[in-house]
Amino acid sequence: MAAELTAEQAAIQETVREVAREEVRPAARGAESFPESVWDTLATLDLTGLTTPVEYGGFGADRVSYAVVNEELAAGSLSVATALSVHCLASSCIATFAEESVREEWLPEMATGRPVGAFALSEPEAGSNPAEMTTTARAVDDGWVLDGEKQWITNGQRSGVVVVFARTDEGVTQFLVPKDRPGLTVGPKEEKLGLRASDTTSLSLDGVRVPDRYRLTEPGRGLSAALEVLTGGRVGIAAQAVGLAQAAYEHAREYAGEREQFDRPIGEFQSIRHALAEMRTTIQAGRLLTRDAARRLERGEDARAAASMAKYFASEGAMDVTNEAVQIHGGYGYTTEYPVEQLYRDARITTIYEGTTQIQKTIIGRDIFGEL
């Protein structure tokens, strides 16, 4: 379960780390809307084509590099990292499941960052159990007609294309839906506890027509395809949780070295040092689990349990680390003057999206008894 990186992966890490801290972090600090200038920077670095194959103009990153990018970017801003990971999730679906003409039509432009991709699986009454979705796709002579409601859509407003999951007579299927299709309506931006720079919306589909070539999977195979893609997505979220926790730890360590009480820096007190030691250990354990899951995916292994363990541990660890970072800052940590309060609020979502902690425990439990 080594955390060592190849020379290329280390170079990617160094580049993204510098951009995340020097450009992303200042632009996203306290932002209530997405910093589009940052997106353009990510496109310049080819990061918007992270999961797009090289033959379509993308970066074609391996799984560990993908995790490294998510970790470093989340240390700058979880909102930005989440937007990129969802864009890459949509690109992955198109690259993996679409026919050649559709890949050629969409992937080269998505690799440059525009159009932005979105991923529409969850519904108001079908979150942790997507098998209960009620959005439908009805076959017609020239393709399909989609009707239904989707919820919690990252990049809901700023996206130009959405991968939509809908129920056909044979079962759940996924479709590529351009945002300009008549009948597709974007809801207002959700007001959230954290992740406030990320536009999260609902989507309404009322008689939205798409050609059959925009059907990405055979009727009835969409759900298994979604779960396959989400395994990689969970590794990405685990990496983001590690990066966010790392940022909180760094802020707390710096503050402990500067803040004085009783005529000495608080970092000299054993209670603070023990807290920082626990934080550092939690972060490194999460990083090791995440990279282990990424390497298993890269080798083509069944990494469902490994991905769930990584996401479970790293996301709950991010909550613990950011909570302790606020505590080390004392009253200042509760104010917007210091960034740890935002990190604390942002950390909460990592235990929820891409499958809640409870869902991850369920998956791990099934694996324990050979039920996966």
PDB file of N, CA, C and O in Angstrom, residues 1 30 79 103 171 187 229 250 338 363:
ATOM      1  N   MET A   1       0.837  -1.190   0.000  1.00  0.00           N
ATOM      2  CA  MET A   1       0.000   0.000   0.000  1.00  0.00           C
ATOM      3  C   MET A   1       0.881   1.252   0.000  1.00  0.00           C
ATOM      4  O   MET A   1       0.674   2.198   0.741  1.00  0.00           O
ATOM      5  N   GLY A  30     -14.093  32.033   0.153  1.00  0.00           N
ATOM      6  CA  GLY A  30     -15.338  32.717   0.463  1.00  0.00           C
ATOM      7  C   GLY A  30     -16.233  32.979  -0.727  1.00  0.00           C
ATOM      8  O   GLY A  30     -17.243  33.683  -0.607  1.00  0.00           O
ATOM      9  N   SER A  79     -14.779  23.110  -3.846  1.00  0.00           N
ATOM     10  CA  SER A  79     -15.770  23.441  -4.879  1.00  0.00           C
ATOM     11  C   SER A  79     -15.189  23.257  -6.275  1.00  0.00           C
ATOM     12  O   SER A  79     -15.839  22.708  -7.169  1.00  0.00           O
ATOM     13  N   ARG A 103     -18.222  10.096 -29.390  1.00  0.00           N
ATOM     14  CA  ARG A 103     -16.958  10.440 -28.732  1.00  0.00           C
ATOM     15  C   ARG A 103     -16.235  11.537 -29.508  1.00  0.00           C
ATOM     16  O   ARG A 103     -15.715  12.492 -28.925  1.00  0.00           O
ATOM     17  N   GLY A 171     -35.148  -1.375 -18.182  1.00  0.00           N
ATOM     18  CA  GLY A 171     -34.393  -0.998 -16.988  1.00  0.00           C
ATOM     19  C   GLY A 171     -33.673   0.318 -17.189  1.00  0.00           C
ATOM     20  O   GLY A 171     -33.885   1.021 -18.179  1.00  0.00           O
ATOM     21  N   GLY A 187     -32.958  24.184 -12.407  1.00  0.00           N
ATOM     22  CA  GLY A 187     -33.507  24.820 -11.223  1.00  0.00           C
ATOM     23  C   GLY A 187     -32.546  25.836 -10.635  1.00  0.00           C
ATOM     24  O   GLY A 187     -31.393  25.957 -11.069  1.00  0.00           O
ATOM     25  N   VAL A 229     -18.657   3.287 -12.907  1.00  0.00           N
ATOM     26  CA  VAL A 229     -18.030   4.606 -12.969  1.00  0.00           C
ATOM     27  C   VAL A 229     -17.899   5.203 -11.576  1.00  0.00           C
ATOM     28  O   VAL A 229     -16.896   5.850 -11.246  1.00  0.00           O
ATOM     29  N   GLU A 250      -2.453  22.085   7.643  1.00  0.00           N
ATOM     30  CA  GLU A 250      -1.400  23.077   7.403  1.00  0.00           C
ATOM     31  C   GLU A 250      -1.745  24.421   8.043  1.00  0.00           C
ATOM     32  O   GLU A 250      -0.880  25.087   8.623  1.00  0.00           O
ATOM     33  N   TYR A 338     -10.504  33.401   9.296  1.00  0.00           N
ATOM     34  CA  TYR A 338      -9.574  32.310   9.035  1.00  0.00           C
ATOM     35  C   TYR A 338     -10.271  31.248   8.172  1.00  0.00           C
ATOM     36  O   TYR A 338     -11.482  31.027   8.294  1.00  0.00           O
ATOM     37  N   ILE A 363     -21.359  -1.536   1.623  1.00  0.00           N
ATOM     38  CA  ILE A 363     -20.561  -2.179   0.578  1.00  0.00           C
ATOM     39  C   ILE A 363     -19.417  -2.980   1.187  1.00  0.00           C
ATOM     40  O   ILE A 363     -19.157  -4.123   0.794  1.00  0.00           O
TER      41      ILE A 363
END
